Amino acid sequence: MKPTLAATACVNLAALRHNLAQIKQTAAKSKITTIVKANGYGHGAVPVALALESESDSFGVARLEEALELRSAGISKPILLLEGFYADSDLPILQANNLHTAVHCLEQLEALEQAQLSSPIKVWVKIDTGMHRLGVRPEQIPEFISRLHACPNVEKPLRFISHFGCADELENPITMQQISVFTELAESGCERSIAASSGILAWPDSHLEWVRPGIILYGVSPFSDKTAQSMGYQPVMTLKSQLIAVREVKAGESVGYGATWTAKQDTKIGVIAMGYGDGYPRTAPNGTPVIINGRRVPLAGRVSMDMLTVDLGANSQDKVGDKAILWGEGLPAEEVAQHIGTIAYELVTKLTGRVEMVYLNEQV
Ligand SMILES: *Cc1c(COP(=O)(O)O)cnc(C)c1O
């Protein structure tokens, strides 16, 4: 038997750099906040940030712990907490580590007003321009801004941030409304940021001074009907494993838990070392594509914790040890996600610690 290649995520750092260069061409006048939250969308926040630091103007994360992980790894560019800080006691840590923070609610404003800090914090006023998840409501912005101006713990000029709810829907009028609410409320001359990947790709009016690319950096599309590859981006993660068994199954026999797939004719079933214990969704239905030896074969039977099964066909020559690709090169994660009824964001972000991470093309 050959040495095994069990669940492995190959992360192509050259593709990552290519994707950032593409974004810079598309939003040529904007500075870049490279989004590396949720462990760099499952790709590894530190290796991604190290690969992109020289070309990024700042980084964006969701949690303080994520920002501190980047600082520990030597990342020195500004880091923005997209949802701001969660506790008063975080403020001195923000100050000590040059972390910018979104400020989206009264509780955060009051914490800033009451803190004892030796130097001011860099804040991005988060405006709720219509998504109604986080942000200060438009009618409350004037008072909010005047309190921030009066607060010595807040660096001036202020910066402004917002987020789209429907920018992946190219016909949806909400996006243009959000842009106009944002540009009217943000103070003139201040730095502004509203576009994430779909804004960058589909809404040039949203680019403004800063853009915040996430998923498209990783070579995955934010749109349901268009792959990133068709727009000139390259997949960064290829999820691989190998066949650990090739078995004969006779017509009428079923495969796996719950006997959810039955062979229509005699065939060969390939067993791949990849399961929901690695983060491959158990909800993937029969027919979800997998690549074996360069060809697509359908998932056959329920995904189990450590294995999944595919129909190789009666005439297959595939052998134990042959490589399988679950998504990435040759099989867009967007397409797999469509079969599963989710978005590729979730697929790449949910890999578990059992998946070995391998980084390719580390040198610039
Ligand atoms: C996650 C996130 C982004 C990046 O979104 P993508 O769709 O992955 O590009 C940008 N801004 C905020 C506030 C986010 O939470």
mmCIF file with all atom_site columns, N, CA and C in Angstrom, residues 148-184:
data_model
loop_
_atom_site.group_PDB
_atom_site.id
_atom_site.type_symbol
_atom_site.label_atom_id
_atom_site.label_alt_id
_atom_site.label_comp_id
_atom_site.label_asym_id
_atom_site.label_entity_id
_atom_site.label_seq_id
_atom_site.pdbx_PDB_ins_code
_atom_site.Cartn_x
_atom_site.Cartn_y
_atom_site.Cartn_z
_atom_site.occupancy
_atom_site.B_iso_or_equiv
_atom_site.pdbx_formal_charge
_atom_site.auth_seq_id
_atom_site.auth_comp_id
_atom_site.auth_asym_id
_atom_site.auth_atom_id
_atom_site.pdbx_PDB_model_num
ATOM 1   N N  . LEU A 1 148 ? -19.252 61.074 19.768 1.00 0.00 ? 148 LEU A N  1
ATOM 2   C CA . LEU A 1 148 ? -17.915 60.565 19.436 1.00 0.00 ? 148 LEU A CA 1
ATOM 3   C C  . LEU A 1 148 ? -16.919 61.712 19.274 1.00 0.00 ? 148 LEU A C  1
ATOM 4   N N  . HIS A 1 149 ? -17.387 62.814 18.640 1.00 0.00 ? 149 HIS A N  1
ATOM 5   C CA . HIS A 1 149 ? -16.507 63.978 18.485 1.00 0.00 ? 149 HIS A CA 1
ATOM 6   C C  . HIS A 1 149 ? -16.094 64.534 19.836 1.00 0.00 ? 149 HIS A C  1
ATOM 7   N N  . ALA A 1 150 ? -17.010 64.482 20.778 1.00 0.00 ? 150 ALA A N  1
ATOM 8   C CA . ALA A 1 150 ? -16.726 65.048 22.095 1.00 0.00 ? 150 ALA A CA 1
ATOM 9   C C  . ALA A 1 150 ? -15.893 64.117 22.968 1.00 0.00 ? 150 ALA A C  1
ATOM 10  N N  . CYS A 1 151 ? -15.676 62.913 22.515 1.00 0.00 ? 151 CYS A N  1
ATOM 11  C CA . CYS A 1 151 ? -15.030 61.898 23.365 1.00 0.00 ? 151 CYS A CA 1
ATOM 12  C C  . CYS A 1 151 ? -13.515 61.886 23.125 1.00 0.00 ? 151 CYS A C  1
ATOM 13  N N  . PRO A 1 152 ? -12.721 62.224 24.120 1.00 0.00 ? 152 PRO A N  1
ATOM 14  C CA . PRO A 1 152 ? -11.267 62.279 23.912 1.00 0.00 ? 152 PRO A CA 1
ATOM 15  C C  . PRO A 1 152 ? -10.638 60.909 23.677 1.00 0.00 ? 152 PRO A C  1
ATOM 16  N N  . ASN A 1 153 ? -11.350 59.841 23.995 1.00 0.00 ? 153 ASN A N  1
ATOM 17  C CA . ASN A 1 153 ? -10.800 58.496 23.764 1.00 0.00 ? 153 ASN A CA 1
ATOM 18  C C  . ASN A 1 153 ? -10.948 58.033 22.313 1.00 0.00 ? 153 ASN A C  1
ATOM 19  N N  . VAL A 1 154 ? -11.549 58.889 21.470 1.00 0.00 ? 154 VAL A N  1
ATOM 20  C CA . VAL A 1 154 ? -11.804 58.517 20.079 1.00 0.00 ? 154 VAL A CA 1
ATOM 21  C C  . VAL A 1 154 ? -10.961 59.389 19.155 1.00 0.00 ? 154 VAL A C  1
ATOM 22  N N  . GLU A 1 155 ? -10.177 58.735 18.291 1.00 0.00 ? 155 GLU A N  1
ATOM 23  C CA . GLU A 1 155 ? -9.341  59.484 17.351 1.00 0.00 ? 155 GLU A CA 1
ATOM 24  C C  . GLU A 1 155 ? -10.199 60.180 16.287 1.00 0.00 ? 155 GLU A C  1
ATOM 25  N N  . LYS A 1 156 ? -9.808  61.391 15.887 1.00 0.00 ? 156 LYS A N  1
ATOM 26  C CA . LYS A 1 156 ? -10.481 62.110 14.810 1.00 0.00 ? 156 LYS A CA 1
ATOM 27  C C  . LYS A 1 156 ? -9.507  62.216 13.636 1.00 0.00 ? 156 LYS A C  1
ATOM 28  N N  . PRO A 1 157 ? -9.965  62.324 12.397 1.00 0.00 ? 157 PRO A N  1
ATOM 29  C CA . PRO A 1 157 ? -11.377 62.242 12.019 1.00 0.00 ? 157 PRO A CA 1
ATOM 30  C C  . PRO A 1 157 ? -11.935 60.826 12.213 1.00 0.00 ? 157 PRO A C  1
ATOM 31  N N  . LEU A 1 158 ? -13.251 60.778 12.309 1.00 0.00 ? 158 LEU A N  1
ATOM 32  C CA . LEU A 1 158 ? -13.932 59.486 12.393 1.00 0.00 ? 158 LEU A CA 1
ATOM 33  C C  . LEU A 1 158 ? -13.824 58.767 11.058 1.00 0.00 ? 158 LEU A C  1
ATOM 34  N N  . ARG A 1 159 ? -14.097 57.475 11.083 1.00 0.00 ? 159 ARG A N  1
ATOM 35  C CA . ARG A 1 159 ? -14.185 56.675 9.854  1.00 0.00 ? 159 ARG A CA 1
ATOM 36  C C  . ARG A 1 159 ? -15.584 56.048 9.845  1.00 0.00 ? 159 ARG A C  1
ATOM 37  N N  . PHE A 1 160 ? -16.047 55.654 8.645  1.00 0.00 ? 160 PHE A N  1
ATOM 38  C CA . PHE A 1 160 ? -17.432 55.161 8.535  1.00 0.00 ? 160 PHE A CA 1
ATOM 39  C C  . PHE A 1 160 ? -17.482 53.831 7.804  1.00 0.00 ? 160 PHE A C  1
ATOM 40  N N  . ILE A 1 161 ? -18.347 52.952 8.302  1.00 0.00 ? 161 ILE A N  1
ATOM 41  C CA . ILE A 1 161 ? -18.446 51.605 7.732  1.00 0.00 ? 161 ILE A CA 1
ATOM 42  C C  . ILE A 1 161 ? -19.914 51.171 7.698  1.00 0.00 ? 161 ILE A C  1
ATOM 43  N N  . SER A 1 162 ? -20.257 50.364 6.697  1.00 0.00 ? 162 SER A N  1
ATOM 44  C CA . SER A 1 162 ? -21.588 49.756 6.655  1.00 0.00 ? 162 SER A CA 1
ATOM 45  C C  . SER A 1 162 ? -21.468 48.439 5.890  1.00 0.00 ? 162 SER A C  1
ATOM 46  N N  . HIS A 1 163 ? -22.566 47.732 5.771  1.00 0.00 ? 163 HIS A N  1
ATOM 47  C CA . HIS A 1 163 ? -22.511 46.389 5.157  1.00 0.00 ? 163 HIS A CA 1
ATOM 48  C C  . HIS A 1 163 ? -23.799 46.164 4.369  1.00 0.00 ? 163 HIS A C  1
ATOM 49  N N  . PHE A 1 164 ? -23.647 45.505 3.206  1.00 0.00 ? 164 PHE A N  1
ATOM 50  C CA . PHE A 1 164 ? -24.803 45.229 2.351  1.00 0.00 ? 164 PHE A CA 1
ATOM 51  C C  . PHE A 1 164 ? -25.523 43.952 2.776  1.00 0.00 ? 164 PHE A C  1
ATOM 52  N N  . GLY A 1 165 ? -26.844 43.946 2.590  1.00 0.00 ? 165 GLY A N  1
ATOM 53  C CA . GLY A 1 165 ? -27.614 42.737 2.851  1.00 0.00 ? 165 GLY A CA 1
ATOM 54  C C  . GLY A 1 165 ? -27.898 41.908 1.605  1.00 0.00 ? 165 GLY A C  1
ATOM 55  N N  . CYS A 1 166 ? -27.882 42.538 0.429  1.00 0.00 ? 166 CYS A N  1
ATOM 56  C CA . CYS A 1 166 ? -28.343 41.856 -0.794 1.00 0.00 ? 166 CYS A CA 1
ATOM 57  C C  . CYS A 1 166 ? -27.452 42.140 -1.994 1.00 0.00 ? 166 CYS A C  1
ATOM 58  N N  . ALA A 1 167 ? -26.185 42.471 -1.775 1.00 0.00 ? 167 ALA A N  1
ATOM 59  C CA . ALA A 1 167 ? -25.349 42.893 -2.904 1.00 0.00 ? 167 ALA A CA 1
ATOM 60  C C  . ALA A 1 167 ? -25.045 41.757 -3.874 1.00 0.00 ? 167 ALA A C  1
ATOM 61  N N  . ASP A 1 168 ? -25.342 40.516 -3.463 1.00 0.00 ? 168 ASP A N  1
ATOM 62  C CA . ASP A 1 168 ? -25.144 39.393 -4.387 1.00 0.00 ? 168 ASP A CA 1
ATOM 63  C C  . ASP A 1 168 ? -26.314 39.243 -5.352 1.00 0.00 ? 168 ASP A C  1
ATOM 64  N N  . GLU A 1 169 ? -27.368 40.036 -5.165 1.00 0.00 ? 169 GLU A N  1
ATOM 65  C CA . GLU A 1 169 ? -28.511 40.003 -6.089 1.00 0.00 ? 169 GLU A CA 1
ATOM 66  C C  . GLU A 1 169 ? -28.403 41.226 -6.984 1.00 0.00 ? 169 GLU A C  1
ATOM 67  N N  . LEU A 1 170 ? -28.035 40.965 -8.251 1.00 0.00 ? 170 LEU A N  1
ATOM 68  C CA . LEU A 1 170 ? -27.620 42.072 -9.117 1.00 0.00 ? 170 LEU A CA 1
ATOM 69  C C  . LEU A 1 170 ? -28.761 43.007 -9.485 1.00 0.00 ? 170 LEU A C  1
ATOM 70  N N  . GLU A 1 171 ? -30.002 42.540 -9.371 1.00 0.00 ? 171 GLU A N  1
ATOM 71  C CA . GLU A 1 171 ? -31.143 43.388 -9.736 1.00 0.00 ? 171 GLU A CA 1
ATOM 72  C C  . GLU A 1 171 ? -31.777 44.055 -8.524 1.00 0.00 ? 171 GLU A C  1
ATOM 73  N N  . ASN A 1 172 ? -31.268 43.769 -7.341 1.00 0.00 ? 172 ASN A N  1
ATOM 74  C CA . ASN A 1 172 ? -31.969 44.244 -6.140 1.00 0.00 ? 172 ASN A CA 1
ATOM 75  C C  . ASN A 1 172 ? -31.702 45.736 -5.886 1.00 0.00 ? 172 ASN A C  1
ATOM 76  N N  . PRO A 1 173 ? -32.771 46.560 -5.856 1.00 0.00 ? 173 PRO A N  1
ATOM 77  C CA . PRO A 1 173 ? -32.572 48.009 -5.686 1.00 0.00 ? 173 PRO A CA 1
ATOM 78  C C  . PRO A 1 173 ? -32.100 48.404 -4.283 1.00 0.00 ? 173 PRO A C  1
ATOM 79  N N  . ILE A 1 174 ? -32.184 47.493 -3.318 1.00 0.00 ? 174 ILE A N  1
ATOM 80  C CA . ILE A 1 174 ? -31.778 47.835 -1.946 1.00 0.00 ? 174 ILE A CA 1
ATOM 81  C C  . ILE A 1 174 ? -30.320 48.306 -1.905 1.00 0.00 ? 174 ILE A C  1
ATOM 82  N N  . THR A 1 175 ? -29.474 47.710 -2.751 1.00 0.00 ? 175 THR A N  1
ATOM 83  C CA . THR A 1 175 ? -28.046 48.033 -2.667 1.00 0.00 ? 175 THR A CA 1
ATOM 84  C C  . THR A 1 175 ? -27.775 49.502 -2.997 1.00 0.00 ? 175 THR A C  1
ATOM 85  N N  . MET A 1 176 ? -28.397 50.015 -4.076 1.00 0.00 ? 176 MET A N  1
ATOM 86  C CA . MET A 1 176 ? -28.182 51.431 -4.411 1.00 0.00 ? 176 MET A CA 1
ATOM 87  C C  . MET A 1 176 ? -28.748 52.329 -3.309 1.00 0.00 ? 176 MET A C  1
ATOM 88  N N  . GLN A 1 177 ? -29.867 51.909 -2.707 1.00 0.00 ? 177 GLN A N  1
ATOM 89  C CA . GLN A 1 177 ? -30.411 52.701 -1.586 1.00 0.00 ? 177 GLN A CA 1
ATOM 90  C C  . GLN A 1 177 ? -29.432 52.715 -0.426 1.00 0.00 ? 177 GLN A C  1
ATOM 91  N N  . GLN A 1 178 ? -28.828 51.549 -0.135 1.00 0.00 ? 178 GLN A N  1
ATOM 92  C CA . GLN A 1 178 ? -27.866 51.495 0.973  1.00 0.00 ? 178 GLN A CA 1
ATOM 93  C C  . GLN A 1 178 ? -26.673 52.405 0.692  1.00 0.00 ? 178 GLN A C  1
ATOM 94  N N  . ILE A 1 179 ? -26.201 52.408 -0.576 1.00 0.00 ? 179 ILE A N  1
ATOM 95  C CA . ILE A 1 179 ? -25.057 53.265 -0.919 1.00 0.00 ? 179 ILE A CA 1
ATOM 96  C C  . ILE A 1 179 ? -25.430 54.735 -0.703 1.00 0.00 ? 179 ILE A C  1
ATOM 97  N N  . SER A 1 180 ? -26.656 55.109 -1.102 1.00 0.00 ? 180 SER A N  1
ATOM 98  C CA . SER A 1 180 ? -26.970 56.539 -0.977 1.00 0.00 ? 180 SER A CA 1
ATOM 99  C C  . SER A 1 180 ? -27.200 56.933 0.480  1.00 0.00 ? 180 SER A C  1
ATOM 100 N N  . VAL A 1 181 ? -27.811 56.064 1.278  1.00 0.00 ? 181 VAL A N  1
ATOM 101 C CA . VAL A 1 181 ? -27.935 56.373 2.715  1.00 0.00 ? 181 VAL A CA 1
ATOM 102 C C  . VAL A 1 181 ? -26.540 56.544 3.320  1.00 0.00 ? 181 VAL A C  1
ATOM 103 N N  . PHE A 1 182 ? -25.638 55.643 2.942  1.00 0.00 ? 182 PHE A N  1
ATOM 104 C CA . PHE A 1 182 ? -24.286 55.663 3.515  1.00 0.00 ? 182 PHE A CA 1
ATOM 105 C C  . PHE A 1 182 ? -23.539 56.937 3.145  1.00 0.00 ? 182 PHE A C  1
ATOM 106 N N  . THR A 1 183 ? -23.554 57.275 1.855  1.00 0.00 ? 183 THR A N  1
ATOM 107 C CA . THR A 1 183 ? -22.756 58.436 1.431  1.00 0.00 ? 183 THR A CA 1
ATOM 108 C C  . THR A 1 183 ? -23.367 59.745 1.932  1.00 0.00 ? 183 THR A C  1
ATOM 109 N N  . GLU A 1 184 ? -24.682 59.750 2.188  1.00 0.00 ? 184 GLU A N  1
ATOM 110 C CA . GLU A 1 184 ? -25.270 60.960 2.762  1.00 0.00 ? 184 GLU A CA 1
ATOM 111 C C  . GLU A 1 184 ? -24.919 61.126 4.236  1.00 0.00 ? 184 GLU A C  1
#
